[in-house]
Short mmCIF file of C-alpha atoms and ligand atoms in Angstrom, two decimals:
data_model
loop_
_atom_site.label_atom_id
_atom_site.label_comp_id
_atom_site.label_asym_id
_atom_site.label_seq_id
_atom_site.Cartn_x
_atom_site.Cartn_y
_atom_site.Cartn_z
CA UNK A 656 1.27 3.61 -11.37
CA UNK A 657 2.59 6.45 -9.18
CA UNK A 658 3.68 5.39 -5.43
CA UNK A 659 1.98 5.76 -2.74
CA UNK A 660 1.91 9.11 -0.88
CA UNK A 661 1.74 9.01 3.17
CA UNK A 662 0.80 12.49 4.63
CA UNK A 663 3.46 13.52 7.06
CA UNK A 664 3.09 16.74 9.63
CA UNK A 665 6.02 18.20 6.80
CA UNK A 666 3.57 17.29 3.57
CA UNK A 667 3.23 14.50 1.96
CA UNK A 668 6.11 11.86 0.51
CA UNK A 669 6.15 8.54 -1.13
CA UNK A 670 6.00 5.63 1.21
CA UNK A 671 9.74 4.49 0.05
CA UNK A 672 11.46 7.21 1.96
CA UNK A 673 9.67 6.56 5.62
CA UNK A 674 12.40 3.94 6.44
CA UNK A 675 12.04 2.29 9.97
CA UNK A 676 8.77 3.19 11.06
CA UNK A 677 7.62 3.16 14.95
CA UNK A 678 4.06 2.82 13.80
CA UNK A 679 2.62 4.40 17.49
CA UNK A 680 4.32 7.09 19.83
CA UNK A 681 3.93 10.20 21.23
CA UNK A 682 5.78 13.20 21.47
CA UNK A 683 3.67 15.51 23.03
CA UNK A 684 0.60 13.85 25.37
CA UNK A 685 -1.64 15.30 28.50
CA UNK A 686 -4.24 13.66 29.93
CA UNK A 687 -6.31 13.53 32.78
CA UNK A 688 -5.97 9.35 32.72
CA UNK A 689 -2.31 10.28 33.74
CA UNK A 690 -1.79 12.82 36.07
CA UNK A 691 1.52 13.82 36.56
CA UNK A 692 2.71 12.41 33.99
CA UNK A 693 2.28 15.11 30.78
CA UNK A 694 4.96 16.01 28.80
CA UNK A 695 4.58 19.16 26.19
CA UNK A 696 8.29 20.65 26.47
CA UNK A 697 9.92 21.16 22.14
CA UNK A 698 13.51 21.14 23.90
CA UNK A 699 13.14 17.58 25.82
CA UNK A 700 10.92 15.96 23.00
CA UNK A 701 13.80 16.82 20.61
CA UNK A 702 16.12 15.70 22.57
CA UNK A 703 14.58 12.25 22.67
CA UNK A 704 13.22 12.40 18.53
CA UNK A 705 17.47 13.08 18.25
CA UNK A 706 18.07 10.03 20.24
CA UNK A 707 15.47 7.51 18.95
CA UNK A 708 16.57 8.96 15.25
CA UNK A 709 20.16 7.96 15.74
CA UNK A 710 19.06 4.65 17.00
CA UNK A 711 17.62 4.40 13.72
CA UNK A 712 13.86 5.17 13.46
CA UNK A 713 13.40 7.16 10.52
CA UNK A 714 9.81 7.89 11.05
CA UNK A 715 7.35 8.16 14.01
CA UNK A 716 3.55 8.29 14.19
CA UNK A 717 2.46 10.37 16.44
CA UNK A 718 -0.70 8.93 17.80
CA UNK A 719 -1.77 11.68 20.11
CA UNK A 720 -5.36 12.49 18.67
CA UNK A 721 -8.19 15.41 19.78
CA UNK A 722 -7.85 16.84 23.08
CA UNK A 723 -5.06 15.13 24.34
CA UNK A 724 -2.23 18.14 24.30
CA UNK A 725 -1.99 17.38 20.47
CA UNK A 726 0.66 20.20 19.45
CA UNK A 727 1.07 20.29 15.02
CA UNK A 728 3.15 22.88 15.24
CA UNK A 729 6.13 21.47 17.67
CA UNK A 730 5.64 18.43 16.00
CA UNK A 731 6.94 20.44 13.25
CA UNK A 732 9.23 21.99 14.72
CA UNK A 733 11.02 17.78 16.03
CA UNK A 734 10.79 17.12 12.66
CA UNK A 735 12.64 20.56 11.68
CA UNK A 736 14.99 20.39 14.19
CA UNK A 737 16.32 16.54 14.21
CA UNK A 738 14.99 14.96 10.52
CA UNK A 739 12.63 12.31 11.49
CA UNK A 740 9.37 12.35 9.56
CA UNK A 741 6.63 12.67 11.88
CA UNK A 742 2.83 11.37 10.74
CA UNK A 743 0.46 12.92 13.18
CA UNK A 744 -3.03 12.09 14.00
CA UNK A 745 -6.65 13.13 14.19
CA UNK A 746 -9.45 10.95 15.77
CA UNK A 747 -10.48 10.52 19.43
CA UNK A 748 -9.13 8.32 22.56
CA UNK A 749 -11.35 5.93 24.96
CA UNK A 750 -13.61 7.84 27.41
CA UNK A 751 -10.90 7.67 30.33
CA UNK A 752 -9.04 10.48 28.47
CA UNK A 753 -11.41 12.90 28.15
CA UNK A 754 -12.19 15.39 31.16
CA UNK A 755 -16.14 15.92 32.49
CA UNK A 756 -17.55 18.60 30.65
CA UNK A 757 -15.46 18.08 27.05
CA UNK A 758 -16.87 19.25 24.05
CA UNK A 759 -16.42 15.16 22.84
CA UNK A 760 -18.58 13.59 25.14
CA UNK A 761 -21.72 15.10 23.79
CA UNK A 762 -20.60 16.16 19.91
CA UNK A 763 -22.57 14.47 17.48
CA UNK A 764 -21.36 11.65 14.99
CA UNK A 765 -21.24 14.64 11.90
CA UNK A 766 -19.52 17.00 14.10
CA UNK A 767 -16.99 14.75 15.42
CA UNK A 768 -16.53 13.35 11.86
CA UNK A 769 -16.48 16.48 10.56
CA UNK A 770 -13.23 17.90 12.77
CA UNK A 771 -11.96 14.85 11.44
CA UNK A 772 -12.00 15.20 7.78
CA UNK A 773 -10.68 18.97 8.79
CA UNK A 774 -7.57 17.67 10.37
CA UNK A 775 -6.94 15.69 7.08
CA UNK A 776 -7.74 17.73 4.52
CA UNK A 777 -7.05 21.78 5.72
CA UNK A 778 -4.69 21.04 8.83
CA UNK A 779 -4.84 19.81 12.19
CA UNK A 780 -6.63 22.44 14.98
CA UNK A 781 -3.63 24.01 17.00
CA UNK A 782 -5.76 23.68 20.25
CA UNK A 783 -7.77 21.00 19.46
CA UNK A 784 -11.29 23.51 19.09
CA UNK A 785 -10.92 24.61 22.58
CA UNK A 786 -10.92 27.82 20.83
CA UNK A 787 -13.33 27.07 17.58
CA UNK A 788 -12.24 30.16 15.84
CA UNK A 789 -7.87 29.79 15.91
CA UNK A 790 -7.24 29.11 12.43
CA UNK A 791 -5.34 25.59 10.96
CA UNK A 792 -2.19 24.75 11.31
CA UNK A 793 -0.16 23.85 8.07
CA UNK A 794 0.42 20.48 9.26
CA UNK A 795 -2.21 17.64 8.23
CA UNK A 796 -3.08 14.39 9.96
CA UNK A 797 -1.83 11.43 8.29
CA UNK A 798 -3.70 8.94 10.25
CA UNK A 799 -6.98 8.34 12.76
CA UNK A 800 -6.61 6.89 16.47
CA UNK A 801 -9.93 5.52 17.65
CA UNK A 802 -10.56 3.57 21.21
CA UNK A 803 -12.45 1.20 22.62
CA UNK A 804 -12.73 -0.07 26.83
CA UNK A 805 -12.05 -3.43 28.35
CA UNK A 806 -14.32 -6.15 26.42
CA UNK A 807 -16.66 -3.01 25.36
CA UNK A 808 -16.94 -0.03 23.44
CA UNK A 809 -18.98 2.72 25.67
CA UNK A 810 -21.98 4.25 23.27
CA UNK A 811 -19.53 7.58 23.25
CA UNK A 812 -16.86 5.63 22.16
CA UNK A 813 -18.95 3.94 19.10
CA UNK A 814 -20.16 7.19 18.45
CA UNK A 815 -16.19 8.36 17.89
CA UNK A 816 -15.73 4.99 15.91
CA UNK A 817 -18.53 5.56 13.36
CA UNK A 818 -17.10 9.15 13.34
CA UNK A 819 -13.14 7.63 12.82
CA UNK A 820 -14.85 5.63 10.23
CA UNK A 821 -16.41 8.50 7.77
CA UNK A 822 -12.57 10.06 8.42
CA UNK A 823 -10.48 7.33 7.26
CA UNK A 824 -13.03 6.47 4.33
CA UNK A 825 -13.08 10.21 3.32
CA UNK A 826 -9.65 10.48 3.77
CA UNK A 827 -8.28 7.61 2.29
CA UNK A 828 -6.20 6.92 5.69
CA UNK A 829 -5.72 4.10 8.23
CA UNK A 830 -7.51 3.94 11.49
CA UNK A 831 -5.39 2.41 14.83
CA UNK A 832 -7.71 1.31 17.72
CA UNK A 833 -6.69 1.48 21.14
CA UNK A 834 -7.74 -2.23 22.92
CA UNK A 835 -7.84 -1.95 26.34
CA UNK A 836 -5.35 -4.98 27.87
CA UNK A 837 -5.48 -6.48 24.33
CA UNK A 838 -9.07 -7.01 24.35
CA UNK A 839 -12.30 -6.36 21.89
CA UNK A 840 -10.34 -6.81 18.88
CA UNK A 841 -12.68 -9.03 16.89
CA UNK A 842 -15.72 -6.52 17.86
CA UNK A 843 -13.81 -3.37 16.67
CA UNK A 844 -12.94 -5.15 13.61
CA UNK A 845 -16.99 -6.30 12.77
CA UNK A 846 -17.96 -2.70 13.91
CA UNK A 847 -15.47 -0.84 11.45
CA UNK A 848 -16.03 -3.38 8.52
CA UNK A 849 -19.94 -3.02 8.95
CA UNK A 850 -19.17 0.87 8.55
CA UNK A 851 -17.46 0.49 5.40
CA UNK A 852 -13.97 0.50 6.57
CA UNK A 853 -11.97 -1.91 4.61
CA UNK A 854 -9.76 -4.88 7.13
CA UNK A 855 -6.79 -3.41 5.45
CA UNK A 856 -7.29 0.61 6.95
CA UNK A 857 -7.29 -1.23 10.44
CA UNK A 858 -4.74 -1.72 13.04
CA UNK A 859 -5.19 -2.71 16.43
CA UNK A 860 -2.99 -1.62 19.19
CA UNK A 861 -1.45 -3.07 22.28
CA UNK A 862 -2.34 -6.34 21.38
CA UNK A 863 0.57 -7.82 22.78
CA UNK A 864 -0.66 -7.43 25.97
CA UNK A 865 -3.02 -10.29 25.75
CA UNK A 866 -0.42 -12.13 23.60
CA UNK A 867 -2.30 -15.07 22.60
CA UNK A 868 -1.30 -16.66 19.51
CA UNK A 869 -4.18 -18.26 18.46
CA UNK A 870 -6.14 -15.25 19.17
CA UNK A 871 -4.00 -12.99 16.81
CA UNK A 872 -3.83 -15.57 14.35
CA UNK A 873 -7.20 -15.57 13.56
CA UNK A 874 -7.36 -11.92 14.09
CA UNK A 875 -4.27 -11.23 11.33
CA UNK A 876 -6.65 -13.85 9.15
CA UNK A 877 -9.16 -11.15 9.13
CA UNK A 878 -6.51 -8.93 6.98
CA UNK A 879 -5.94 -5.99 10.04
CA UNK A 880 -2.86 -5.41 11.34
CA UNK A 881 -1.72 -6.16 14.60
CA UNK A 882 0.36 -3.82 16.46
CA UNK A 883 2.70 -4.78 19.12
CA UNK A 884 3.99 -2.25 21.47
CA UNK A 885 4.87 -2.71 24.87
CA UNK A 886 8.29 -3.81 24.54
CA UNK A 887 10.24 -2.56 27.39
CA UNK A 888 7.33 -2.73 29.97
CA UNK A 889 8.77 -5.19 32.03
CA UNK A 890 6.16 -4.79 34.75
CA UNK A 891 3.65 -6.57 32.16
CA UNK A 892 6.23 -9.45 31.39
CA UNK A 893 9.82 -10.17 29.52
CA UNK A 894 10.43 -9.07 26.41
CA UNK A 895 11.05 -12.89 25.37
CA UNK A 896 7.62 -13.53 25.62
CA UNK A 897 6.83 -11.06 23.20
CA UNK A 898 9.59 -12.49 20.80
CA UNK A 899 7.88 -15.49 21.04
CA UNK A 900 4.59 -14.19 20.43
CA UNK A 901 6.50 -12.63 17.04
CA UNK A 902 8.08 -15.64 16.08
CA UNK A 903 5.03 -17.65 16.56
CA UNK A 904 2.81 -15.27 14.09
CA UNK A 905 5.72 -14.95 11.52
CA UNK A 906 5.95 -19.07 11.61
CA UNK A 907 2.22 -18.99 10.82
CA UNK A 908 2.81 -17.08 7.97
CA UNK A 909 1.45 -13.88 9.47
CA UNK A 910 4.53 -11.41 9.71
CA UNK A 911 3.16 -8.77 6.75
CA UNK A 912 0.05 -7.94 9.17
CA UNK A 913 2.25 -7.09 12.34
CA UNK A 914 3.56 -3.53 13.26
CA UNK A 915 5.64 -1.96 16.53
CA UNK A 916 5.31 0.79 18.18
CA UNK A 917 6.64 1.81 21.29
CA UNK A 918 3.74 3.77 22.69
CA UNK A 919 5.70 6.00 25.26
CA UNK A 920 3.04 7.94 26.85
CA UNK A 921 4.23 9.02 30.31
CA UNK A 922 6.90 11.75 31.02
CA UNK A 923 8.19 9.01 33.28
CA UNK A 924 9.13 6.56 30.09
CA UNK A 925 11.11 9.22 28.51
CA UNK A 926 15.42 9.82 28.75
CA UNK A 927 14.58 13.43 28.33
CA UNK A 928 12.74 13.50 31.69
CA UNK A 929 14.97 11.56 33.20
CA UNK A 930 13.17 8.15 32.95
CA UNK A 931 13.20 4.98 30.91
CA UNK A 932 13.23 3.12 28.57
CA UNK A 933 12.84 5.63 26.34
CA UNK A 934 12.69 5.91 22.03
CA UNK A 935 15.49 4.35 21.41
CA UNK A 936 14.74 0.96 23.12
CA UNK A 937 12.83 -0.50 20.22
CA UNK A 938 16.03 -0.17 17.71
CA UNK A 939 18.38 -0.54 20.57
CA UNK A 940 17.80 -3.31 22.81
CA UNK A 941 14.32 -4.70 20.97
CA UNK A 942 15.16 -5.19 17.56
CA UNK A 943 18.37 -7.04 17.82
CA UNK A 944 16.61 -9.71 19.55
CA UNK A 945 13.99 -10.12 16.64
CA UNK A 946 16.34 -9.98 14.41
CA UNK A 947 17.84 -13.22 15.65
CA UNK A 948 14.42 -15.22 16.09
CA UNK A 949 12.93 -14.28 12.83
CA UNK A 950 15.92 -12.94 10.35
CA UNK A 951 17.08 -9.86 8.44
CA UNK A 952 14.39 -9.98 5.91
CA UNK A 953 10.77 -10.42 7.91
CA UNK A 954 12.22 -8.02 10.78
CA UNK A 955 12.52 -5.49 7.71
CA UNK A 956 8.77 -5.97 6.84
CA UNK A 957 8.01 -4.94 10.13
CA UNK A 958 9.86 -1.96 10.27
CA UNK A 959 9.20 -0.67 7.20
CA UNK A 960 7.59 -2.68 4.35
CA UNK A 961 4.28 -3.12 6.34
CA UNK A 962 3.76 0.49 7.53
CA UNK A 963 4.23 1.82 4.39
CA UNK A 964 1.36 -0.12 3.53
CA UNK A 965 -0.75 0.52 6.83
CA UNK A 966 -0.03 4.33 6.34
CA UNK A 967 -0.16 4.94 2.38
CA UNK A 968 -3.05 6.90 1.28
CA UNK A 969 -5.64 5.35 -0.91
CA UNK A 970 -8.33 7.41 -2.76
CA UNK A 971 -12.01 8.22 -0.75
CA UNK A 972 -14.32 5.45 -0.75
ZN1 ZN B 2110 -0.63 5.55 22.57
#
């Protein structure tokens, strides 16, 4: 059987060569949720690709989906310029990120589904159908970012999940949720599954900041993946809880369903602008510390055994 192919913003290559994998950042975001706080310059989101690639990420997916300053070609170009593979997304945030009066509050399920499948199959809009007619840029999605609110999914939002749903089952590709403060995650997983969406093509994000290890356990039971990725935000708690919280799950004999991410989306979290803790804390100062609760070999599977499996492409269903 041939391997596995993941579809990165360069084309697509077999899930052996993506290395360490930061399963969710972002090297190009704008949103009205955080004003002040956009970043969209190539030279500084180089400069901190370079960095986080000498820490030793080898690949980054870039979770920035529709309408939130979503830029194919300079992700191009950061890949170009410093090496690391870069999988890029289509789909559609929670409500909070989209301004009054956006085309996505009102598109319907086909039409939002249909930009989608676009992204995947032709190339990813370069301004995100603000201007319907600008042709595709070269560079395809590779994966879907949906969102749901705190303990609820708007009916917007399910609209965008049944549309992230006809995407990743056309496309063959995973879908990552957004929970809001760790919540919702056994609701988004019933919704997906009762639209066809197989537990494996799901992976919920920012889990960790409800880390409740009974909660995840049963949640990893399910056969989603759990991402964890707010290392570094010290104003939620330590890091060593969240070690716990990892050592815990891998103990329970669920360390092939977790990923990390870092999840840096504020100008104010990146070196390049001056702030902190930037893309190479997860390899730097994170990692280290895993590697000494759980071992060599399980902190691997994180980093790179299990995203190649979240990520690889499957056939349509
Ligand atoms: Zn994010």
């Amino acid at each position: 059987m041939p391997e596995p192919q993941v579809m990165t913003v360069s084309g697509p290559v077999s899930v052996s060569s993506l290395g360490v994998v930061d399963a969710h950042d972002h090297l190009f975001l704008r949103t009205p949720a955080l004003p002040g706080d956009e970043f969209d310059d190539l030279e500084r989101s180089t400069a901190e690709a370079r960095e986080g690639r000498a820490s030793g990420i080898d690949t980054v997916v870039d979770m920035t989906p529709i309408g939130l300053g979503r830029r194919p070609d300079l992700l191009r170009a950061v890949a170009d310029a410093t090496g690391i593979r870069i999988i890029a997304a289509s789909g559609y945030h929670r409500d909070a990120h989209y301004p009054d009066g956006h085309w996505v509050h009102d598109a319907s399920v086909d039409e939002l589904a249909e930009r989608i499948v676009r992204d995947l199959e032709v190339g990813m809009h370069p301004s995100d159908w603000n201007d319907p007619e600008a042709a595709p840029d070269p560079a395809r999605a590779g994966a879907i970012k949906s969102g749901a609110s705190y303990h609820h999914a708007s009916p917007a939002e399910r609209r965008r999940l049944e549309a992230c749903a006809i995407g990743s089952r056309r496309g063959g590709v995973a879908i990552l949720v957004h929970t809001e403060i760790g919540t919702f995650g056994h609701e988004i997983v019933d919704l997906l599954e009762g639209l066809g969406v197989p537990p494996r093509r799901i992976i919920l994000a920012h889990l960790d900041r409800n880390p409740d290890a009974e909660l995840h356990a049963e949640i990893a039971s399910r056969g989603v993946y759990l991402e964890y990725d707010t290392m570094g935000r010290t104003k939620y708690r330590p890091d060593s809880d969240l070690l716990d919280l990892v050592e815990r799950m891998v103990a329970a004999g669920h360390g092939e369903r977790i990923l990390f991410g870092q999840d840096i989306g504020r100008r104010s979290m990146l070196r390049a602008y001056g702030g902190g803790p930037g893309l190479r804390y997860l390899m730097e100062r994170f990692v280290p510390r895993v590697r000494r609760r759980i071992g060599d070999a399980a902190t691997d599977a994180i980093l790179s055994a299990n995203p190649a499996r979240a990520f690889a492409l499957e056939p349509p269903g």
